[in-house]
Amino acid sequence: ERSLELLELLKDDPSSMVRRSVANNLNDLGKFRPELLLATCTAWLEGASEERRALVEHALRSAVKRGDAKVLKLLGFGKKAALAIEEVRFAPKRVAIGGQVAISFTLRSTARTAQDLLVDLAVHFVKATGKTVRKVFKLKRITLPPRGREALRSTVSLKVHTTRKPQPGVHAVDVIVNGTRHPIGSFRVAV
């Protein structure tokens, strides 16, 4: 909380690097004090400049990935989407460690009005223990018109990284729209 006094002074700093650092500090704070992060960001959005809004959105990134309903509402993505997910494809459906898999799908609106959507992709990576750990990838923010359609695509790398070593097994995939999880299938990782 004491660091908030300093962050308050720096939130509108002319340097984008300083503002990014402020956002990173707030993001870290939100892991331990989510209510304080929400209160601070709510206050900072009042009459916010474009730069401050970007700072706040970056500060809230972990909360968005967690699907925090209050944060999604604050950012304008609080309504449950009325849609269908169609034309789901995994290419290839079976991929070797070191390869990559392309995931594509189409969102089709079932609403009679336009919808603001925050779309993410979650992959449940198999760990060496056999358990899975979810990793959320940012996809796109869209305004989907009434009865409109939007095709989306993402590529997931299965290269060995220092922070993640792919394991063989079935990796489930979800599309997350405005915080709501929609399972769309899986792909298999082979040795």
Short mmCIF file of N, CA and C in Angstrom, two decimals:
data_model
loop_
_atom_site.label_atom_id
_atom_site.label_comp_id
_atom_site.label_asym_id
_atom_site.label_seq_id
_atom_site.Cartn_x
_atom_site.Cartn_y
_atom_site.Cartn_z
N GLU A 1 0.82 -1.21 0.00
CA GLU A 1 0.00 0.00 0.00
C GLU A 1 0.86 1.26 0.00
N ARG A 2 2.01 1.18 0.67
CA ARG A 2 2.90 2.35 0.70
C ARG A 2 3.42 2.66 -0.70
N SER A 3 3.63 1.61 -1.50
CA SER A 3 4.14 1.84 -2.86
C SER A 3 3.11 2.55 -3.73
N LEU A 4 1.84 2.48 -3.35
CA LEU A 4 0.79 3.15 -4.14
C LEU A 4 0.99 4.66 -4.18
N GLU A 5 1.53 5.22 -3.11
CA GLU A 5 1.78 6.67 -3.10
C GLU A 5 2.75 7.04 -4.21
N LEU A 6 3.80 6.25 -4.38
CA LEU A 6 4.78 6.51 -5.44
C LEU A 6 4.16 6.23 -6.81
N LEU A 7 3.43 5.14 -6.93
CA LEU A 7 2.81 4.80 -8.21
C LEU A 7 1.81 5.88 -8.64
N GLU A 8 1.12 6.44 -7.66
CA GLU A 8 0.16 7.52 -7.94
C GLU A 8 0.88 8.71 -8.58
N LEU A 9 2.07 9.01 -8.10
CA LEU A 9 2.84 10.14 -8.65
C LEU A 9 3.37 9.85 -10.05
N LEU A 10 3.56 8.57 -10.38
CA LEU A 10 4.18 8.20 -11.65
C LEU A 10 3.21 7.73 -12.72
N LYS A 11 1.94 7.61 -12.39
CA LYS A 11 0.98 7.01 -13.33
C LYS A 11 0.84 7.79 -14.64
N ASP A 12 1.09 9.09 -14.62
CA ASP A 12 0.98 9.90 -15.84
C ASP A 12 2.34 10.41 -16.31
N ASP A 13 3.39 9.71 -15.92
CA ASP A 13 4.74 10.08 -16.34
C ASP A 13 4.83 10.10 -17.87
N PRO A 14 5.55 11.04 -18.45
CA PRO A 14 5.64 11.10 -19.92
C PRO A 14 6.37 9.90 -20.54
N SER A 15 7.17 9.18 -19.74
CA SER A 15 7.91 8.04 -20.27
C SER A 15 7.04 6.77 -20.27
N SER A 16 6.92 6.15 -21.43
CA SER A 16 6.14 4.91 -21.51
C SER A 16 6.80 3.81 -20.69
N MET A 17 8.11 3.84 -20.56
CA MET A 17 8.80 2.83 -19.77
C MET A 17 8.44 2.96 -18.29
N VAL A 18 8.32 4.17 -17.81
CA VAL A 18 7.93 4.39 -16.41
C VAL A 18 6.49 3.93 -16.19
N ARG A 19 5.60 4.30 -17.11
CA ARG A 19 4.19 3.90 -16.98
C ARG A 19 4.07 2.38 -17.03
N ARG A 20 4.86 1.73 -17.87
CA ARG A 20 4.84 0.26 -17.97
C ARG A 20 5.29 -0.36 -16.64
N SER A 21 6.29 0.24 -16.02
CA SER A 21 6.77 -0.23 -14.73
C SER A 21 5.69 -0.07 -13.66
N VAL A 22 4.96 1.04 -13.71
CA VAL A 22 3.85 1.27 -12.78
C VAL A 22 2.81 0.16 -12.96
N ALA A 23 2.48 -0.15 -14.21
CA ALA A 23 1.50 -1.21 -14.50
C ALA A 23 1.98 -2.56 -13.98
N ASN A 24 3.25 -2.85 -14.18
CA ASN A 24 3.80 -4.13 -13.71
C ASN A 24 3.74 -4.23 -12.19
N ASN A 25 4.02 -3.12 -11.50
CA ASN A 25 3.93 -3.11 -10.04
C ASN A 25 2.49 -3.34 -9.58
N LEU A 26 1.54 -2.70 -10.26
CA LEU A 26 0.14 -2.91 -9.91
C LEU A 26 -0.29 -4.35 -10.17
N ASN A 27 0.15 -4.90 -11.29
CA ASN A 27 -0.17 -6.29 -11.60
C ASN A 27 0.33 -7.22 -10.49
N ASP A 28 1.55 -7.00 -10.02
CA ASP A 28 2.09 -7.80 -8.92
C ASP A 28 1.28 -7.62 -7.65
N LEU A 29 0.89 -6.39 -7.37
CA LEU A 29 0.08 -6.10 -6.18
C LEU A 29 -1.24 -6.88 -6.24
N GLY A 30 -1.82 -6.96 -7.44
CA GLY A 30 -3.10 -7.63 -7.60
C GLY A 30 -3.07 -9.12 -7.32
N LYS A 31 -1.90 -9.72 -7.35
CA LYS A 31 -1.80 -11.15 -7.04
C LYS A 31 -2.01 -11.41 -5.56
N PHE A 32 -1.74 -10.40 -4.73
CA PHE A 32 -1.88 -10.55 -3.28
C PHE A 32 -3.06 -9.75 -2.73
N ARG A 33 -3.37 -8.62 -3.38
CA ARG A 33 -4.44 -7.74 -2.91
C ARG A 33 -5.35 -7.37 -4.08
N PRO A 34 -6.11 -8.32 -4.61
CA PRO A 34 -6.92 -8.03 -5.79
C PRO A 34 -7.94 -6.91 -5.58
N GLU A 35 -8.46 -6.78 -4.37
CA GLU A 35 -9.45 -5.72 -4.11
C GLU A 35 -8.80 -4.34 -4.17
N LEU A 36 -7.55 -4.24 -3.72
CA LEU A 36 -6.83 -2.97 -3.78
C LEU A 36 -6.48 -2.62 -5.22
N LEU A 37 -6.10 -3.61 -6.01
CA LEU A 37 -5.83 -3.39 -7.44
C LEU A 37 -7.09 -2.87 -8.13
N LEU A 38 -8.22 -3.51 -7.88
CA LEU A 38 -9.47 -3.10 -8.52
C LEU A 38 -9.86 -1.68 -8.12
N ALA A 39 -9.75 -1.36 -6.84
CA ALA A 39 -10.11 -0.02 -6.36
C ALA A 39 -9.20 1.04 -6.99
N THR A 40 -7.91 0.75 -7.06
CA THR A 40 -6.96 1.70 -7.63
C THR A 40 -7.24 1.91 -9.11
N CYS A 41 -7.42 0.83 -9.84
CA CYS A 41 -7.66 0.94 -11.29
C CYS A 41 -8.99 1.61 -11.59
N THR A 42 -9.99 1.35 -10.78
CA THR A 42 -11.29 2.01 -10.96
C THR A 42 -11.13 3.52 -10.81
N ALA A 43 -10.41 3.93 -9.79
CA ALA A 43 -10.19 5.37 -9.57
C ALA A 43 -9.36 5.98 -10.70
N TRP A 44 -8.35 5.26 -11.17
CA TRP A 44 -7.48 5.79 -12.22
C TRP A 44 -8.17 5.88 -13.57
N LEU A 45 -9.22 5.12 -13.79
CA LEU A 45 -9.93 5.18 -15.07
C LEU A 45 -10.85 6.39 -15.18
N GLU A 46 -11.15 7.03 -14.06
CA GLU A 46 -12.00 8.23 -14.08
C GLU A 46 -11.31 9.31 -14.90
N GLY A 47 -11.86 9.69 -16.02
CA GLY A 47 -11.29 10.74 -16.86
C GLY A 47 -9.90 10.40 -17.38
N ALA A 48 -9.62 9.12 -17.55
CA ALA A 48 -8.27 8.68 -17.94
C ALA A 48 -7.93 9.05 -19.37
N SER A 49 -6.66 9.38 -19.56
CA SER A 49 -6.13 9.59 -20.91
C SER A 49 -5.95 8.22 -21.56
N GLU A 50 -5.67 8.22 -22.84
CA GLU A 50 -5.43 6.96 -23.56
C GLU A 50 -4.23 6.23 -22.96
N GLU A 51 -3.20 6.97 -22.59
CA GLU A 51 -2.00 6.37 -22.01
C GLU A 51 -2.30 5.73 -20.66
N ARG A 52 -3.10 6.42 -19.83
CA ARG A 52 -3.42 5.85 -18.52
C ARG A 52 -4.32 4.65 -18.66
N ARG A 53 -5.25 4.70 -19.61
CA ARG A 53 -6.11 3.53 -19.83
C ARG A 53 -5.27 2.32 -20.24
N ALA A 54 -4.28 2.53 -21.09
CA ALA A 54 -3.39 1.43 -21.49
C ALA A 54 -2.62 0.89 -20.28
N LEU A 55 -2.18 1.81 -19.41
CA LEU A 55 -1.49 1.40 -18.18
C LEU A 55 -2.39 0.51 -17.34
N VAL A 56 -3.63 0.94 -17.13
CA VAL A 56 -4.58 0.19 -16.31
C VAL A 56 -4.86 -1.18 -16.93
N GLU A 57 -5.07 -1.22 -18.23
CA GLU A 57 -5.34 -2.50 -18.88
C GLU A 57 -4.16 -3.45 -18.73
N HIS A 58 -2.94 -2.93 -18.82
CA HIS A 58 -1.76 -3.77 -18.64
C HIS A 58 -1.66 -4.23 -17.18
N ALA A 59 -2.01 -3.37 -16.25
CA ALA A 59 -1.97 -3.72 -14.83
C ALA A 59 -2.98 -4.81 -14.49
N LEU A 60 -4.06 -4.87 -15.24
CA LEU A 60 -5.13 -5.84 -14.97
C LEU A 60 -4.99 -7.14 -15.75
N ARG A 61 -3.90 -7.31 -16.49
CA ARG A 61 -3.77 -8.46 -17.40
C ARG A 61 -3.88 -9.81 -16.69
N SER A 62 -3.28 -9.97 -15.51
CA SER A 62 -3.37 -11.25 -14.80
C SER A 62 -4.79 -11.49 -14.30
N ALA A 63 -5.44 -10.44 -13.84
CA ALA A 63 -6.83 -10.58 -13.38
C ALA A 63 -7.75 -10.94 -14.54
N VAL A 64 -7.49 -10.39 -15.72
CA VAL A 64 -8.28 -10.74 -16.91
C VAL A 64 -8.06 -12.19 -17.26
N LYS A 65 -6.81 -12.64 -17.23
CA LYS A 65 -6.52 -14.05 -17.54
C LYS A 65 -7.18 -14.99 -16.54
N ARG A 66 -7.31 -14.56 -15.30
CA ARG A 66 -8.00 -15.37 -14.28
C ARG A 66 -9.50 -15.34 -14.47
N GLY A 67 -9.99 -14.43 -15.30
CA GLY A 67 -11.43 -14.32 -15.52
C GLY A 67 -12.16 -13.59 -14.42
N ASP A 68 -11.49 -12.67 -13.74
CA ASP A 68 -12.09 -11.90 -12.65
C ASP A 68 -13.27 -11.09 -13.18
N ALA A 69 -14.46 -11.44 -12.74
CA ALA A 69 -15.69 -10.83 -13.26
C ALA A 69 -15.74 -9.32 -13.04
N LYS A 70 -15.27 -8.84 -11.88
CA LYS A 70 -15.31 -7.40 -11.59
C LYS A 70 -14.36 -6.64 -12.51
N VAL A 71 -13.20 -7.22 -12.78
CA VAL A 71 -12.23 -6.58 -13.67
C VAL A 71 -12.76 -6.56 -15.10
N LEU A 72 -13.33 -7.68 -15.55
CA LEU A 72 -13.90 -7.72 -16.90
C LEU A 72 -15.01 -6.68 -17.06
N LYS A 73 -15.83 -6.54 -16.04
CA LYS A 73 -16.90 -5.54 -16.08
C LYS A 73 -16.32 -4.13 -16.15
N LEU A 74 -15.28 -3.87 -15.35
CA LEU A 74 -14.62 -2.56 -15.36
C LEU A 74 -14.11 -2.20 -16.75
N LEU A 75 -13.59 -3.20 -17.47
CA LEU A 75 -13.03 -2.96 -18.79
C LEU A 75 -14.07 -3.01 -19.92
N GLY A 76 -15.34 -3.26 -19.56
CA GLY A 76 -16.40 -3.25 -20.56
C GLY A 76 -16.71 -4.62 -21.15
N PHE A 77 -16.22 -5.70 -20.52
CA PHE A 77 -16.46 -7.05 -21.03
C PHE A 77 -17.18 -7.90 -19.99
N GLY A 78 -18.10 -7.29 -19.27
CA GLY A 78 -18.77 -7.98 -18.17
C GLY A 78 -19.98 -8.80 -18.56
N LYS A 79 -20.50 -8.58 -19.77
CA LYS A 79 -21.70 -9.32 -20.17
C LYS A 79 -21.34 -10.66 -20.78
N LYS A 80 -22.13 -11.68 -20.41
CA LYS A 80 -21.93 -12.99 -21.01
C LYS A 80 -22.31 -12.90 -22.48
N ALA A 81 -21.46 -13.44 -23.32
CA ALA A 81 -21.68 -13.36 -24.76
C ALA A 81 -22.74 -14.36 -25.21
N ALA A 82 -23.54 -13.94 -26.18
CA ALA A 82 -24.51 -14.82 -26.82
C ALA A 82 -23.90 -15.23 -28.16
N LEU A 83 -23.34 -16.44 -28.18
CA LEU A 83 -22.65 -16.85 -29.40
C LEU A 83 -22.52 -18.36 -29.48
N ALA A 84 -22.14 -18.80 -30.66
CA ALA A 84 -21.82 -20.20 -30.90
C ALA A 84 -20.39 -20.24 -31.43
N ILE A 85 -19.68 -21.31 -31.11
CA ILE A 85 -18.32 -21.50 -31.62
C ILE A 85 -18.38 -22.64 -32.62
N GLU A 86 -17.99 -22.32 -33.85
CA GLU A 86 -18.14 -23.28 -34.95
C GLU A 86 -16.82 -23.43 -35.70
N GLU A 87 -16.79 -24.41 -36.60
CA GLU A 87 -15.67 -24.62 -37.52
C GLU A 87 -14.34 -24.73 -36.78
N VAL A 88 -14.34 -25.49 -35.68
CA VAL A 88 -13.12 -25.67 -34.88
C VAL A 88 -12.19 -26.63 -35.62
N ARG A 89 -10.92 -26.22 -35.72
CA ARG A 89 -9.92 -27.06 -36.38
C ARG A 89 -8.60 -27.00 -35.62
N PHE A 90 -7.96 -28.16 -35.50
CA PHE A 90 -6.62 -28.27 -34.96
C PHE A 90 -5.76 -28.85 -36.09
N ALA A 91 -4.67 -28.16 -36.43
CA ALA A 91 -3.83 -28.64 -37.53
C ALA A 91 -2.36 -28.54 -37.13
N PRO A 92 -1.71 -29.68 -36.95
CA PRO A 92 -2.26 -31.03 -37.00
C PRO A 92 -2.95 -31.39 -35.68
N LYS A 93 -3.72 -32.43 -35.70
CA LYS A 93 -4.42 -32.90 -34.50
C LYS A 93 -3.44 -33.64 -33.57
N ARG A 94 -2.37 -34.16 -34.18
CA ARG A 94 -1.30 -34.85 -33.44
C ARG A 94 0.01 -34.17 -33.83
N VAL A 95 0.74 -33.66 -32.83
CA VAL A 95 1.94 -32.87 -33.10
C VAL A 95 3.10 -33.37 -32.26
N ALA A 96 4.29 -33.33 -32.83
CA ALA A 96 5.48 -33.76 -32.11
C ALA A 96 6.01 -32.63 -31.23
N ILE A 97 6.70 -33.02 -30.16
CA ILE A 97 7.38 -32.03 -29.33
C ILE A 97 8.35 -31.27 -30.23
N GLY A 98 8.34 -29.97 -30.15
CA GLY A 98 9.17 -29.13 -31.01
C GLY A 98 8.38 -28.52 -32.15
N GLY A 99 7.20 -29.06 -32.41
CA GLY A 99 6.37 -28.55 -33.50
C GLY A 99 5.42 -27.46 -33.03
N GLN A 100 4.39 -27.26 -33.81
CA GLN A 100 3.36 -26.28 -33.44
C GLN A 100 2.02 -26.75 -33.97
N VAL A 101 0.97 -26.26 -33.34
CA VAL A 101 -0.38 -26.60 -33.75
C VAL A 101 -1.16 -25.31 -34.00
N ALA A 102 -1.85 -25.26 -35.13
CA ALA A 102 -2.70 -24.12 -35.46
C ALA A 102 -4.11 -24.44 -35.00
N ILE A 103 -4.70 -23.52 -34.27
CA ILE A 103 -6.06 -23.68 -33.76
C ILE A 103 -6.91 -22.59 -34.37
N SER A 104 -7.98 -22.99 -35.06
CA SER A 104 -8.86 -22.00 -35.68
C SER A 104 -10.30 -22.32 -35.34
N PHE A 105 -11.12 -21.28 -35.31
CA PHE A 105 -12.54 -21.42 -35.01
C PHE A 105 -13.25 -20.16 -35.46
N THR A 106 -14.57 -20.24 -35.52
CA THR A 106 -15.39 -19.08 -35.88
C THR A 106 -16.38 -18.80 -34.76
N LEU A 107 -16.46 -17.53 -34.37
CA LEU A 107 -17.49 -17.09 -33.42
C LEU A 107 -18.68 -16.62 -34.23
N ARG A 108 -19.87 -17.11 -33.88
CA ARG A 108 -21.08 -16.67 -34.55
C ARG A 108 -22.02 -16.09 -33.50
N SER A 109 -22.36 -14.82 -33.66
CA SER A 109 -23.24 -14.15 -32.72
C SER A 109 -24.66 -14.69 -32.83
N THR A 110 -25.28 -14.92 -31.69
CA THR A 110 -26.69 -15.30 -31.66
C THR A 110 -27.52 -14.15 -31.07
N ALA A 111 -26.88 -13.00 -30.92
CA ALA A 111 -27.54 -11.83 -30.33
C ALA A 111 -28.15 -10.94 -31.40
N ARG A 112 -29.09 -10.12 -30.97
CA ARG A 112 -29.74 -9.17 -31.88
C ARG A 112 -29.10 -7.79 -31.82
N THR A 113 -28.11 -7.65 -30.94
CA THR A 113 -27.37 -6.39 -30.83
C THR A 113 -25.88 -6.68 -30.90
N ALA A 114 -25.10 -5.65 -31.15
CA ALA A 114 -23.65 -5.81 -31.20
C ALA A 114 -23.12 -6.18 -29.81
N GLN A 115 -22.03 -6.95 -29.79
CA GLN A 115 -21.43 -7.39 -28.53
C GLN A 115 -19.94 -7.06 -28.52
N ASP A 116 -19.47 -6.49 -27.40
CA ASP A 116 -18.04 -6.28 -27.21
C ASP A 116 -17.48 -7.53 -26.57
N LEU A 117 -16.49 -8.13 -27.22
CA LEU A 117 -15.96 -9.41 -26.77
C LEU A 117 -14.45 -9.35 -26.55
N LEU A 118 -14.02 -9.95 -25.47
CA LEU A 118 -12.61 -10.16 -25.19
C LEU A 118 -12.38 -11.66 -25.32
N VAL A 119 -11.61 -12.05 -26.34
CA VAL A 119 -11.46 -13.46 -26.68
C VAL A 119 -10.03 -13.90 -26.38
N ASP A 120 -9.90 -14.96 -25.58
CA ASP A 120 -8.61 -15.56 -25.25
C ASP A 120 -8.67 -17.05 -25.56
N LEU A 121 -7.51 -17.66 -25.60
CA LEU A 121 -7.39 -19.09 -25.83
C LEU A 121 -6.64 -19.69 -24.66
N ALA A 122 -7.15 -20.76 -24.08
CA ALA A 122 -6.48 -21.43 -22.96
C ALA A 122 -6.10 -22.84 -23.38
N VAL A 123 -4.84 -23.16 -23.17
CA VAL A 123 -4.35 -24.51 -23.44
C VAL A 123 -3.99 -25.13 -22.09
N HIS A 124 -4.48 -26.34 -21.87
CA HIS A 124 -4.18 -27.08 -20.64
C HIS A 124 -2.99 -27.99 -20.93
N PHE A 125 -1.78 -27.45 -20.68
CA PHE A 125 -0.55 -28.18 -20.98
C PHE A 125 -0.34 -29.32 -19.98
N VAL A 126 -0.03 -30.49 -20.51
CA VAL A 126 0.28 -31.64 -19.68
C VAL A 126 1.68 -31.46 -19.09
N LYS A 127 1.81 -31.69 -17.79
CA LYS A 127 3.10 -31.58 -17.10
C LYS A 127 3.70 -32.97 -16.94
N ALA A 128 4.94 -33.04 -16.51
CA ALA A 128 5.64 -34.32 -16.32
C ALA A 128 4.92 -35.22 -15.32
N THR A 129 4.19 -34.63 -14.38
CA THR A 129 3.45 -35.40 -13.37
C THR A 129 2.17 -36.00 -13.93
N GLY A 130 1.77 -35.58 -15.13
CA GLY A 130 0.51 -36.03 -15.71
C GLY A 130 -0.62 -35.04 -15.47
N LYS A 131 -0.44 -34.13 -14.52
CA LYS A 131 -1.45 -33.10 -14.27
C LYS A 131 -1.35 -32.05 -15.38
N THR A 132 -2.34 -31.18 -15.45
CA THR A 132 -2.32 -30.13 -16.46
C THR A 132 -2.25 -28.76 -15.80
N VAL A 133 -1.67 -27.82 -16.53
CA VAL A 133 -1.61 -26.43 -16.10
C VAL A 133 -2.11 -25.57 -17.25
N ARG A 134 -3.07 -24.70 -16.94
CA ARG A 134 -3.67 -23.85 -17.95
C ARG A 134 -2.79 -22.63 -18.23
N LYS A 135 -2.59 -22.36 -19.51
CA LYS A 135 -1.90 -21.13 -19.94
C LYS A 135 -2.85 -20.40 -20.87
N VAL A 136 -3.09 -19.12 -20.55
CA VAL A 136 -4.01 -18.31 -21.34
C VAL A 136 -3.22 -17.44 -22.32
N PHE A 137 -3.65 -17.48 -23.58
CA PHE A 137 -3.04 -16.66 -24.63
C PHE A 137 -4.06 -15.61 -25.06
N LYS A 138 -3.61 -14.37 -25.14
CA LYS A 138 -4.49 -13.28 -25.59
C LYS A 138 -4.76 -13.46 -27.08
N LEU A 139 -6.02 -13.30 -27.48
CA LEU A 139 -6.34 -13.39 -28.91
C LEU A 139 -6.76 -12.05 -29.48
N LYS A 140 -7.97 -11.60 -29.13
CA LYS A 140 -8.46 -10.40 -29.80
C LYS A 140 -9.62 -9.78 -29.02
N ARG A 141 -9.75 -8.48 -29.19
CA ARG A 141 -10.94 -7.74 -28.74
C ARG A 141 -11.72 -7.42 -30.00
N ILE A 142 -12.99 -7.75 -29.98
CA ILE A 142 -13.80 -7.48 -31.17
C ILE A 142 -15.17 -6.98 -30.77
N THR A 143 -15.77 -6.25 -31.68
CA THR A 143 -17.18 -5.93 -31.56
C THR A 143 -17.87 -6.77 -32.63
N LEU A 144 -18.63 -7.73 -32.18
CA LEU A 144 -19.30 -8.66 -33.08
C LEU A 144 -20.70 -8.12 -33.38
N PRO A 145 -20.99 -7.83 -34.65
CA PRO A 145 -22.30 -7.27 -34.98
C PRO A 145 -23.41 -8.30 -34.77
N PRO A 146 -24.65 -7.86 -34.73
CA PRO A 146 -25.77 -8.80 -34.57
C PRO A 146 -25.70 -9.88 -35.65
N ARG A 147 -25.79 -11.13 -35.20
CA ARG A 147 -25.74 -12.29 -36.11
C ARG A 147 -24.44 -12.35 -36.92
N GLY A 148 -23.43 -11.60 -36.50
CA GLY A 148 -22.15 -11.55 -37.23
C GLY A 148 -21.28 -12.75 -36.94
N ARG A 149 -20.22 -12.87 -37.72
CA ARG A 149 -19.26 -13.97 -37.59
C ARG A 149 -17.85 -13.39 -37.59
N GLU A 150 -16.96 -14.07 -36.87
CA GLU A 150 -15.55 -13.67 -36.83
C GLU A 150 -14.70 -14.94 -36.76
N ALA A 151 -13.84 -15.11 -37.76
CA ALA A 151 -12.92 -16.25 -37.78
C ALA A 151 -11.65 -15.86 -37.05
N LEU A 152 -11.19 -16.72 -36.15
CA LEU A 152 -9.98 -16.45 -35.37
C LEU A 152 -9.04 -17.64 -35.48
N ARG A 153 -7.75 -17.34 -35.33
CA ARG A 153 -6.74 -18.38 -35.47
C ARG A 153 -5.57 -18.03 -34.56
N SER A 154 -4.96 -19.07 -33.99
CA SER A 154 -3.77 -18.90 -33.17
C SER A 154 -2.87 -20.12 -33.36
N THR A 155 -1.58 -19.90 -33.21
CA THR A 155 -0.63 -20.99 -33.31
C THR A 155 0.04 -21.18 -31.95
N VAL A 156 0.06 -22.41 -31.48
CA VAL A 156 0.66 -22.73 -30.19
C VAL A 156 1.96 -23.49 -30.44
N SER A 157 3.04 -22.96 -29.89
CA SER A 157 4.35 -23.58 -30.04
C SER A 157 4.54 -24.68 -29.01
N LEU A 158 5.09 -25.79 -29.45
CA LEU A 158 5.44 -26.88 -28.54
C LEU A 158 6.95 -27.09 -28.51
N LYS A 159 7.67 -25.99 -28.73
CA LYS A 159 9.13 -26.03 -28.62
C LYS A 159 9.50 -26.10 -27.15
N VAL A 160 10.66 -26.65 -26.90
CA VAL A 160 11.16 -26.73 -25.53
C VAL A 160 11.71 -25.36 -25.15
N HIS A 161 11.18 -24.81 -24.05
CA HIS A 161 11.62 -23.52 -23.53
C HIS A 161 12.18 -23.73 -22.13
N THR A 162 12.92 -22.78 -21.63
CA THR A 162 13.43 -22.90 -20.27
C THR A 162 12.29 -22.86 -19.25
N THR A 163 11.19 -22.21 -19.61
CA THR A 163 10.06 -22.09 -18.68
C THR A 163 8.98 -23.14 -18.91
N ARG A 164 9.04 -23.85 -20.05
CA ARG A 164 8.00 -24.84 -20.33
C ARG A 164 8.57 -25.92 -21.25
N LYS A 165 8.49 -27.16 -20.80
CA LYS A 165 8.90 -28.29 -21.62
C LYS A 165 7.66 -29.10 -21.95
N PRO A 166 7.25 -29.13 -23.21
CA PRO A 166 6.05 -29.88 -23.58
C PRO A 166 6.18 -31.36 -23.22
N GLN A 167 5.07 -31.94 -22.83
CA GLN A 167 5.02 -33.35 -22.46
C GLN A 167 4.01 -34.06 -23.37
N PRO A 168 4.25 -35.34 -23.61
CA PRO A 168 3.28 -36.09 -24.41
C PRO A 168 1.93 -36.17 -23.68
N GLY A 169 0.88 -36.26 -24.46
CA GLY A 169 -0.46 -36.42 -23.89
C GLY A 169 -1.48 -35.55 -24.58
N VAL A 170 -2.70 -35.62 -24.08
CA VAL A 170 -3.81 -34.86 -24.64
C VAL A 170 -3.88 -33.50 -23.96
N HIS A 171 -3.84 -32.45 -24.77
CA HIS A 171 -3.88 -31.08 -24.29
C HIS A 171 -5.24 -30.48 -24.64
N ALA A 172 -6.06 -30.24 -23.64
CA ALA A 172 -7.39 -29.66 -23.86
C ALA A 172 -7.26 -28.18 -24.17
N VAL A 173 -8.22 -27.65 -24.94
CA VAL A 173 -8.21 -26.24 -25.34
C VAL A 173 -9.58 -25.63 -25.08
N ASP A 174 -9.57 -24.42 -24.55
CA ASP A 174 -10.80 -23.66 -24.31
C ASP A 174 -10.69 -22.32 -25.02
N VAL A 175 -11.81 -21.83 -25.50
CA VAL A 175 -11.93 -20.44 -25.91
C VAL A 175 -12.58 -19.73 -24.73
N ILE A 176 -12.01 -18.60 -24.33
CA ILE A 176 -12.57 -17.84 -23.22
C ILE A 176 -13.10 -16.53 -23.79
N VAL A 177 -14.40 -16.31 -23.63
CA VAL A 177 -15.04 -15.10 -24.15
C VAL A 177 -15.67 -14.36 -22.98
N ASN A 178 -15.19 -13.15 -22.74
CA ASN A 178 -15.66 -12.32 -21.62
C ASN A 178 -15.64 -13.09 -20.30
N GLY A 179 -14.58 -13.90 -20.13
CA GLY A 179 -14.39 -14.63 -18.89
C GLY A 179 -15.07 -15.97 -18.81
N THR A 180 -15.90 -16.31 -19.79
CA THR A 180 -16.61 -17.59 -19.79
C THR A 180 -15.84 -18.60 -20.64
N ARG A 181 -15.60 -19.76 -20.05
CA ARG A 181 -14.83 -20.81 -20.71
C ARG A 181 -15.72 -21.66 -21.60
N HIS A 182 -15.25 -21.89 -22.83
CA HIS A 182 -15.96 -22.74 -23.81
C HIS A 182 -14.98 -23.81 -24.29
N PRO A 183 -15.06 -25.06 -23.78
CA PRO A 183 -14.17 -26.11 -24.26
C PRO A 183 -14.42 -26.36 -25.76
N ILE A 184 -13.34 -26.46 -26.54
CA ILE A 184 -13.52 -26.66 -27.99
C ILE A 184 -12.84 -27.92 -28.51
N GLY A 185 -12.16 -28.66 -27.64
CA GLY A 185 -11.52 -29.89 -28.09
C GLY A 185 -10.12 -30.01 -27.54
N SER A 186 -9.30 -30.80 -28.25
CA SER A 186 -7.94 -31.05 -27.79
C SER A 186 -7.06 -31.46 -28.95
N PHE A 187 -5.76 -31.47 -28.67
CA PHE A 187 -4.78 -32.01 -29.60
C PHE A 187 -3.84 -32.91 -28.81
N ARG A 188 -3.19 -33.82 -29.49
CA ARG A 188 -2.30 -34.76 -28.82
C ARG A 188 -0.85 -34.41 -29.14
N VAL A 189 -0.02 -34.40 -28.10
CA VAL A 189 1.41 -34.19 -28.27
C VAL A 189 2.08 -35.56 -28.19
N ALA A 190 2.90 -35.87 -29.19
CA ALA A 190 3.60 -37.15 -29.25
C ALA A 190 5.10 -36.90 -29.14
N VAL A 191 5.82 -37.92 -28.74
CA VAL A 191 7.28 -37.82 -28.61
C VAL A 191 7.91 -37.76 -29.99
#
